Amino acid sequence: MSRQAHLIGSIGLENAETAMTKAAEILGPCCSRIPDGETGGRGYWIRWQQSTFDNCKDLQEGMVQEALPGFKDSVRRPFYKIKQGVNPSDIELGDLGYAKEALSSYQIFSRLVTEEKISSNVRFQVSIPTPMALVCGFIMAEDQLNVEPAIESAMIKDVDQIQAEIPPDHLAVQWDVCYEVVGSDGGPKLPYDKSIPGTVERLARLCGSIDDRVELVIHLCYGDPGHQHIVDPVDLGTSVKFANNICAASPRMINAVHMPVMRNRTDKAYFKPLKNLDIPNDTKLILGLVHFTDGVEGGKARMATADKFVDDYDIATECGFGRRDPDTILELLQIHRDLCS
């Protein structure tokens, strides 16, 4: 099979139908999984979940921050705490909305397949943040581990509903692993010690919640608030450690692992940790080396260095591109296609 392009999740076009249609039209046989583009209010990754916490009767706003260490944006971020007298085991978050959005978009996806605008062998991809993303993104530090079980339970409920209503051979699920990677590389602290083992234990549970017939992708991410990483990776060492350990711990096969490649890194030192990559032969490596700013030429330069350390990999951007200028997105998709040829 020729090199494939992987789409992380968000595609900043006007709606799901446009995002999926354009992705299929431009990428064609180079893309076997298509997400709905996380359009509209979902374009800023987890921020749309603020209403979940605003509406939770067991939580209250504890503080608001607009500037966070490493975050290069300026966004009002409320953080919540458990109301006095509430038992953490009784916290009920209600419907997170991931299943509702996925099932609505899947109806459009199915119609586009019927209309032959999307190939019948392409899977509908649902990209979902790990529960720890919501824990770190919305909960005050002292209550993070207390609220985590409620968030994980709500997330798994959504995942179960998605799998109950979308045929497994039509579905791909991607876990977005960001706060955990950043926290392991000098970014904002995680609420548990031993960041890699603690994360791997949690990811093993999440992977185990996905039916074996559903394709499963792990997206390792350094974030892009303000179009910059929360912390810059020194090299691919942390990503390789996560990939190796998550694949080893998962109770089911992981179909692909994605890791980011910075635009200014064509040096061997950045890619050298790939020599230590130890994932199953059936698990595809995806390198996030596609960047709009230097296009095909820059992508080829990063690929030339990657080729010195790994023989086979697919390509992607570092992160989703839902917050990009919409006028750049079709060209960015074409860059993916050109790099696959």
Tab-separated table of C-alpha atoms in Angstrom:
chain	number	residue	atom	x	y	z
A	1	MET	CA	0.000	0.000	0.000
A	2	SER	CA	1.232	3.510	-0.769
A	3	ARG	CA	1.944	5.998	1.987
A	4	GLN	CA	-1.238	7.230	3.652
A	5	ALA	CA	-2.249	10.617	5.012
A	6	HIS	CA	-3.778	10.691	8.480
A	7	LEU	CA	-6.090	13.498	9.590
A	8	ILE	CA	-5.815	14.309	13.291
A	9	GLY	CA	-9.377	15.533	13.746
A	10	SER	CA	-10.232	19.188	13.304
A	11	ILE	CA	-10.554	20.660	9.806
A	12	GLY	CA	-11.543	24.310	9.910
A	13	LEU	CA	-14.127	24.374	7.144
A	14	GLU	CA	-17.714	25.517	7.492
A	15	ASN	CA	-19.366	22.217	8.387
A	16	ALA	CA	-18.865	18.467	8.658
A	17	GLU	CA	-20.161	17.703	5.168
A	18	THR	CA	-17.746	20.143	3.556
A	19	ALA	CA	-14.824	18.923	5.668
A	20	MET	CA	-15.419	15.254	4.869
A	21	THR	CA	-16.198	15.856	1.198
A	22	LYS	CA	-13.093	17.963	0.598
A	23	ALA	CA	-10.851	15.537	2.492
A	24	ALA	CA	-12.113	12.627	0.399
A	25	GLU	CA	-11.965	14.590	-2.849
A	26	ILE	CA	-8.378	15.788	-2.394
A	27	LEU	CA	-6.814	12.839	-0.575
A	28	GLY	CA	-8.657	10.084	-2.446
A	29	PRO	CA	-7.071	6.646	-1.918
A	30	CYS	CA	-4.348	8.187	0.280
A	31	CYS	CA	-6.688	8.460	3.284
A	32	SER	CA	-8.428	5.466	4.864
A	33	ARG	CA	-9.973	7.303	7.844
A	34	ILE	CA	-11.886	10.580	7.681
A	35	PRO	CA	-13.042	12.599	10.722
A	36	ASP	CA	-15.948	15.032	10.664
A	37	GLY	CA	-13.604	18.001	11.055
A	38	GLU	CA	-14.798	19.015	14.534
A	39	THR	CA	-16.347	22.089	12.946
A	40	GLY	CA	-18.221	24.912	14.617
A	41	GLY	CA	-18.015	25.123	18.389
A	42	ARG	CA	-15.714	22.098	18.633
A	43	GLY	CA	-12.869	23.772	16.764
A	44	TYR	CA	-10.825	24.619	19.859
A	45	TRP	CA	-10.371	21.001	20.992
A	46	ILE	CA	-11.779	20.596	24.538
A	47	ARG	CA	-12.984	24.173	25.123
A	48	TRP	CA	-16.530	23.302	24.020
A	49	GLN	CA	-16.767	21.081	27.094
A	50	GLN	CA	-16.981	24.121	29.384
A	51	SER	CA	-20.769	23.825	29.322
A	52	THR	CA	-20.481	20.288	30.737
A	53	PHE	CA	-18.815	21.633	33.852
A	54	ASP	CA	-20.934	24.790	34.042
A	55	ASN	CA	-24.037	22.598	34.133
A	56	CYS	CA	-22.770	20.015	36.627
A	57	LYS	CA	-24.687	20.469	39.884
A	58	ASP	CA	-21.871	18.815	41.851
A	59	LEU	CA	-19.168	21.283	40.791
A	60	GLN	CA	-18.638	25.016	41.089
A	61	GLU	CA	-16.287	27.469	39.483
A	62	GLY	CA	-13.218	27.907	41.661
A	63	MET	CA	-11.055	30.263	39.646
A	64	VAL	CA	-10.520	31.675	36.175
A	65	GLN	CA	-7.209	31.977	34.353
A	66	GLU	CA	-6.414	33.601	31.025
A	67	ALA	CA	-2.665	33.010	30.984
A	68	LEU	CA	-1.328	29.513	31.634
A	69	PRO	CA	2.337	28.444	31.630
A	70	GLY	CA	3.284	27.380	28.113
A	71	PHE	CA	-0.038	28.409	26.538
A	72	LYS	CA	0.535	31.035	23.846
A	73	ASP	CA	-3.105	32.045	23.567
A	74	SER	CA	-5.358	34.206	25.717
A	75	VAL	CA	-8.548	32.335	26.486
A	76	ARG	CA	-10.795	32.580	29.525
A	77	ARG	CA	-10.347	29.227	31.241
A	78	PRO	CA	-12.529	28.526	34.277
A	79	PHE	CA	-11.440	25.766	36.634
A	80	TYR	CA	-13.933	23.898	38.774
A	81	LYS	CA	-13.939	22.305	42.217
A	82	ILE	CA	-16.234	19.909	44.022
A	83	LYS	CA	-19.021	21.605	45.953
A	84	GLN	CA	-18.790	21.307	49.693
A	85	GLY	CA	-20.483	18.173	50.988
A	86	VAL	CA	-20.514	16.346	47.640
A	87	ASN	CA	-19.096	12.824	47.644
A	88	PRO	CA	-16.795	12.463	44.599
A	89	SER	CA	-18.315	9.057	43.864
A	90	ASP	CA	-21.698	10.759	43.397
A	91	ILE	CA	-20.546	13.275	40.773
A	92	GLU	CA	-22.685	13.068	37.639
A	93	LEU	CA	-21.514	14.982	34.575
A	94	GLY	CA	-24.311	13.992	32.248
A	95	ASP	CA	-23.897	13.725	28.489
A	96	LEU	CA	-20.507	14.982	27.272
A	97	GLY	CA	-21.762	15.245	23.706
A	98	TYR	CA	-19.035	13.295	21.905
A	99	ALA	CA	-21.445	10.511	20.993
A	100	LYS	CA	-24.165	12.938	19.945
A	101	GLU	CA	-21.798	14.809	17.617
A	102	ALA	CA	-20.253	11.631	16.210
A	103	LEU	CA	-23.573	9.965	15.477
A	104	SER	CA	-24.940	13.081	13.814
A	105	SER	CA	-21.863	13.340	11.586
A	106	TYR	CA	-21.894	9.623	10.830
A	107	GLN	CA	-25.303	10.040	9.192
A	108	ILE	CA	-23.741	12.575	6.837
A	109	PHE	CA	-20.706	10.346	6.298
A	110	SER	CA	-22.955	7.386	5.414
A	111	ARG	CA	-24.874	9.460	2.902
A	112	LEU	CA	-21.627	10.633	1.295
A	113	VAL	CA	-20.539	7.000	0.979
A	114	THR	CA	-23.873	6.137	-0.648
A	115	GLU	CA	-23.425	9.075	-3.021
A	116	GLU	CA	-19.913	7.742	-3.799
A	117	LYS	CA	-18.299	10.972	-2.617
A	118	ILE	CA	-16.403	8.926	-0.019
A	119	SER	CA	-15.041	5.485	-0.851
A	120	SER	CA	-16.814	2.560	0.804
A	121	ASN	CA	-13.548	1.292	2.308
A	122	VAL	CA	-12.924	4.522	4.262
A	123	ARG	CA	-13.708	4.492	7.969
A	124	PHE	CA	-15.428	7.246	9.915
A	125	GLN	CA	-12.923	8.528	12.467
A	126	VAL	CA	-13.905	9.833	15.894
A	127	SER	CA	-11.114	11.677	17.693
A	128	ILE	CA	-11.636	11.929	21.453
A	129	PRO	CA	-9.481	13.526	24.161
A	130	THR	CA	-8.409	11.324	27.023
A	131	PRO	CA	-10.290	11.937	30.274
A	132	MET	CA	-7.079	13.456	31.648
A	133	ALA	CA	-7.427	16.296	29.126
A	134	LEU	CA	-10.708	17.334	30.731
A	135	VAL	CA	-9.280	16.757	34.211
A	136	CYS	CA	-6.304	19.054	33.581
A	137	GLY	CA	-8.218	21.475	31.389
A	138	PHE	CA	-11.156	22.133	33.711
A	139	ILE	CA	-10.559	20.896	37.276
A	140	MET	CA	-8.613	22.626	40.039
A	141	ALA	CA	-5.475	20.755	41.058
A	142	GLU	CA	-6.669	19.659	44.486
A	143	ASP	CA	-9.753	17.940	43.063
A	144	GLN	CA	-8.352	16.490	39.834
A	145	LEU	CA	-7.937	12.893	40.987
A	146	ASN	CA	-11.274	13.045	42.821
A	147	VAL	CA	-13.159	14.089	39.679
A	148	GLU	CA	-11.209	11.877	37.268
A	149	PRO	CA	-13.391	8.746	37.762
A	150	ALA	CA	-16.558	10.688	36.904
A	151	ILE	CA	-14.969	12.110	33.754
A	152	GLU	CA	-13.624	8.729	32.665
A	153	SER	CA	-17.007	7.105	33.276
A	154	ALA	CA	-18.789	9.762	31.200
A	155	MET	CA	-16.225	9.431	28.411
A	156	ILE	CA	-16.530	5.646	28.267
A	157	LYS	CA	-20.315	5.982	28.206
A	158	ASP	CA	-20.012	8.136	25.082
A	159	VAL	CA	-17.541	5.706	23.502
A	160	ASP	CA	-19.882	2.795	24.219
A	161	GLN	CA	-22.781	4.631	22.589
A	162	ILE	CA	-20.701	5.416	19.504
A	163	GLN	CA	-19.708	1.769	19.163
A	164	ALA	CA	-23.266	0.590	19.728
A	165	GLU	CA	-24.582	2.626	16.798
A	166	ILE	CA	-21.749	2.689	14.242
A	167	PRO	CA	-20.762	-0.659	12.675
A	168	PRO	CA	-17.265	-1.598	13.862
A	169	ASP	CA	-15.904	-2.095	10.351
A	170	HIS	CA	-16.947	1.478	9.512
A	171	LEU	CA	-15.368	3.052	12.607
A	172	ALA	CA	-11.975	4.297	13.792
A	173	VAL	CA	-11.391	5.828	17.229
A	174	GLN	CA	-8.438	8.050	18.052
A	175	TRP	CA	-7.402	8.881	21.612
A	176	ASP	CA	-5.846	12.356	21.790
A	177	VAL	CA	-2.993	12.230	24.331
A	178	CYS	CA	-1.790	15.776	24.977
A	179	TYR	CA	-1.631	16.892	28.611
A	180	GLU	CA	0.075	13.607	29.470
A	181	VAL	CA	2.824	14.076	26.884
A	182	VAL	CA	3.319	17.733	27.766
A	183	GLY	CA	3.395	16.942	31.488
A	184	SER	CA	6.046	14.296	30.902
A	185	ASP	CA	8.266	16.744	29.036
A	186	GLY	CA	8.427	19.624	31.494
A	187	GLY	CA	5.000	21.173	30.963
A	188	PRO	CA	2.198	21.685	33.504
A	189	LYS	CA	2.322	18.975	36.140
A	190	LEU	CA	0.044	15.960	35.984
A	191	PRO	CA	-1.943	15.013	39.105
A	192	TYR	CA	-0.082	11.705	39.442
A	193	ASP	CA	3.568	10.781	39.884
A	194	LYS	CA	5.555	8.712	37.374
A	195	SER	CA	3.918	10.294	34.380
A	196	ILE	CA	4.610	7.612	31.791
A	197	PRO	CA	3.551	4.560	33.881
A	198	GLY	CA	0.531	6.464	35.217
A	199	THR	CA	-0.511	7.480	31.728
A	200	VAL	CA	0.055	4.017	30.282
A	201	GLU	CA	-2.150	2.461	32.962
A	202	ARG	CA	-4.958	4.847	32.034
A	203	LEU	CA	-4.482	4.407	28.282
A	204	ALA	CA	-4.617	0.636	28.667
A	205	ARG	CA	-8.115	1.004	30.138
A	206	LEU	CA	-9.178	3.358	27.368
A	207	CYS	CA	-7.796	1.095	24.646
A	208	GLY	CA	-9.564	-1.855	26.237
A	209	SER	CA	-12.881	-0.042	25.832
A	210	ILE	CA	-12.580	-0.158	22.030
A	211	ASP	CA	-13.918	-3.186	20.145
A	212	ASP	CA	-11.167	-5.202	18.440
A	213	ARG	CA	-12.883	-4.692	15.069
A	214	VAL	CA	-12.688	-0.899	15.369
A	215	GLU	CA	-9.447	0.719	14.211
A	216	LEU	CA	-7.621	2.397	17.096
A	217	VAL	CA	-5.166	5.291	16.789
A	218	ILE	CA	-3.080	7.006	19.474
A	219	HIS	CA	-2.309	10.685	18.801
A	220	LEU	CA	0.633	11.968	20.857
A	221	CYS	CA	0.532	15.747	20.982
A	222	TYR	CA	2.288	18.807	22.401
A	223	GLY	CA	-0.728	21.059	21.865
A	224	ASP	CA	-0.991	24.168	19.715
A	225	PRO	CA	-2.719	26.961	21.654
A	226	GLY	CA	-1.785	30.119	19.804
A	227	HIS	CA	-0.359	27.856	17.053
A	228	GLN	CA	2.625	26.948	19.218
A	229	HIS	CA	3.461	23.935	21.358
A	230	ILE	CA	2.859	24.159	25.091
A	231	VAL	CA	6.419	22.872	25.373
A	232	ASP	CA	8.744	22.029	22.497
A	233	PRO	CA	10.038	18.458	22.379
A	234	VAL	CA	13.806	18.118	22.428
A	235	ASP	CA	13.443	15.089	20.168
A	236	LEU	CA	11.093	12.150	19.616
A	237	GLY	CA	12.331	10.374	22.745
A	238	THR	CA	9.249	10.991	24.902
A	239	SER	CA	6.891	10.063	22.059
A	240	VAL	CA	8.796	6.826	21.435
A	241	LYS	CA	8.619	5.894	25.133
A	242	PHE	CA	4.883	6.497	25.166
A	243	ALA	CA	4.367	4.554	21.924
A	244	ASN	CA	6.363	1.552	23.132
A	245	ASN	CA	4.708	1.398	26.531
A	246	ILE	CA	1.142	2.042	25.399
A	247	CYS	CA	1.375	-0.625	22.690
A	248	ALA	CA	2.838	-3.106	25.179
A	249	ALA	CA	0.131	-2.441	27.779
A	250	SER	CA	-2.914	-2.253	25.514
A	251	PRO	CA	-5.194	-5.294	25.759
A	252	ARG	CA	-5.935	-4.963	22.047
A	253	MET	CA	-3.931	-4.084	18.949
A	254	ILE	CA	-3.286	-0.419	18.267
A	255	ASN	CA	-3.537	0.235	14.544
A	256	ALA	CA	-1.468	3.406	14.464
A	257	VAL	CA	0.531	5.765	16.661
A	258	HIS	CA	1.054	9.386	15.662
A	259	MET	CA	3.876	11.588	16.926
A	260	PRO	CA	4.737	15.200	16.036
A	261	VAL	CA	7.681	16.524	14.046
A	262	MET	CA	8.551	20.189	14.478
A	263	ARG	CA	8.855	22.321	11.361
A	264	ASN	CA	12.430	23.424	12.062
A	265	ARG	CA	13.757	19.930	12.788
A	266	THR	CA	15.352	18.151	9.874
A	267	ASP	CA	18.367	17.148	11.966
A	268	LYS	CA	19.180	13.538	12.793
A	269	ALA	CA	19.159	14.230	16.535
A	270	TYR	CA	15.392	14.823	16.529
A	271	PHE	CA	14.616	11.541	14.785
A	272	LYS	CA	17.325	9.381	16.382
A	273	PRO	CA	15.024	8.024	19.168
A	274	LEU	CA	13.070	6.228	16.422
A	275	LYS	CA	15.885	3.659	16.518
A	276	ASN	CA	14.381	2.606	19.865
A	277	LEU	CA	10.828	2.330	18.550
A	278	ASP	CA	9.455	-1.068	19.537
A	279	ILE	CA	5.859	-1.373	18.402
A	280	PRO	CA	4.141	-4.357	16.734
A	281	ASN	CA	4.633	-4.800	13.004
A	282	ASP	CA	0.904	-4.306	12.498
A	283	THR	CA	0.971	-0.914	14.241
A	284	LYS	CA	1.622	1.862	11.747
A	285	LEU	CA	3.840	4.784	12.703
A	286	ILE	CA	2.455	8.177	11.651
A	287	LEU	CA	4.861	11.111	11.623
A	288	GLY	CA	3.316	14.563	11.944
A	289	LEU	CA	5.781	16.222	9.603
A	290	VAL	CA	3.408	18.087	7.291
A	291	HIS	CA	3.525	21.877	7.720
A	292	PHE	CA	1.700	24.430	5.612
A	293	THR	CA	4.411	27.079	5.929
A	294	ASP	CA	7.082	25.132	4.029
A	295	GLY	CA	4.783	22.817	2.113
A	296	VAL	CA	5.903	19.850	0.061
A	297	GLU	CA	9.556	20.876	0.020
A	298	GLY	CA	9.766	21.084	3.809
A	299	GLY	CA	7.848	17.848	4.231
A	300	LYS	CA	10.242	16.049	1.907
A	301	ALA	CA	13.223	17.388	3.866
A	302	ARG	CA	11.832	16.009	7.133
A	303	MET	CA	10.946	12.735	5.431
A	304	ALA	CA	14.498	12.409	4.119
A	305	THR	CA	15.817	12.497	7.675
A	306	ALA	CA	13.092	10.198	8.997
A	307	ASP	CA	13.980	7.696	6.268
A	308	LYS	CA	17.383	7.218	7.883
A	309	PHE	CA	15.729	5.741	10.989
A	310	VAL	CA	12.442	4.109	9.920
A	311	ASP	CA	11.477	2.335	6.719
A	312	ASP	CA	7.716	2.699	6.749
A	313	TYR	CA	5.412	5.400	8.071
A	314	ASP	CA	2.372	7.449	7.183
A	315	ILE	CA	2.190	11.235	7.392
A	316	ALA	CA	0.077	13.905	9.068
A	317	THR	CA	0.284	17.370	10.541
A	318	GLU	CA	1.460	17.736	14.139
A	319	CYS	CA	-2.031	18.558	15.365
A	320	GLY	CA	-5.490	19.227	14.013
A	321	PHE	CA	-5.981	22.235	11.760
A	322	GLY	CA	-9.344	23.471	12.919
A	323	ARG	CA	-7.971	26.853	13.975
A	324	ARG	CA	-6.142	27.584	10.731
A	325	ASP	CA	-7.240	30.205	8.238
A	326	PRO	CA	-9.912	28.335	6.231
A	327	ASP	CA	-8.372	29.674	3.022
A	328	THR	CA	-5.262	27.543	3.654
A	329	ILE	CA	-6.958	24.224	4.327
A	330	LEU	CA	-7.522	22.906	0.817
A	331	GLU	CA	-3.900	23.639	-0.039
A	332	LEU	CA	-2.807	21.914	3.164
A	333	LEU	CA	-4.801	18.820	2.184
A	334	GLN	CA	-3.144	18.902	-1.237
A	335	ILE	CA	0.286	19.017	0.437
A	336	HIS	CA	-0.646	15.776	2.213
A	337	ARG	CA	-1.658	14.221	-1.106
A	338	ASP	CA	1.533	15.324	-2.844
A	339	LEU	CA	3.704	13.906	-0.056
A	340	CYS	CA	1.932	10.555	-0.369
A	341	SER	CA	2.762	10.213	-4.056
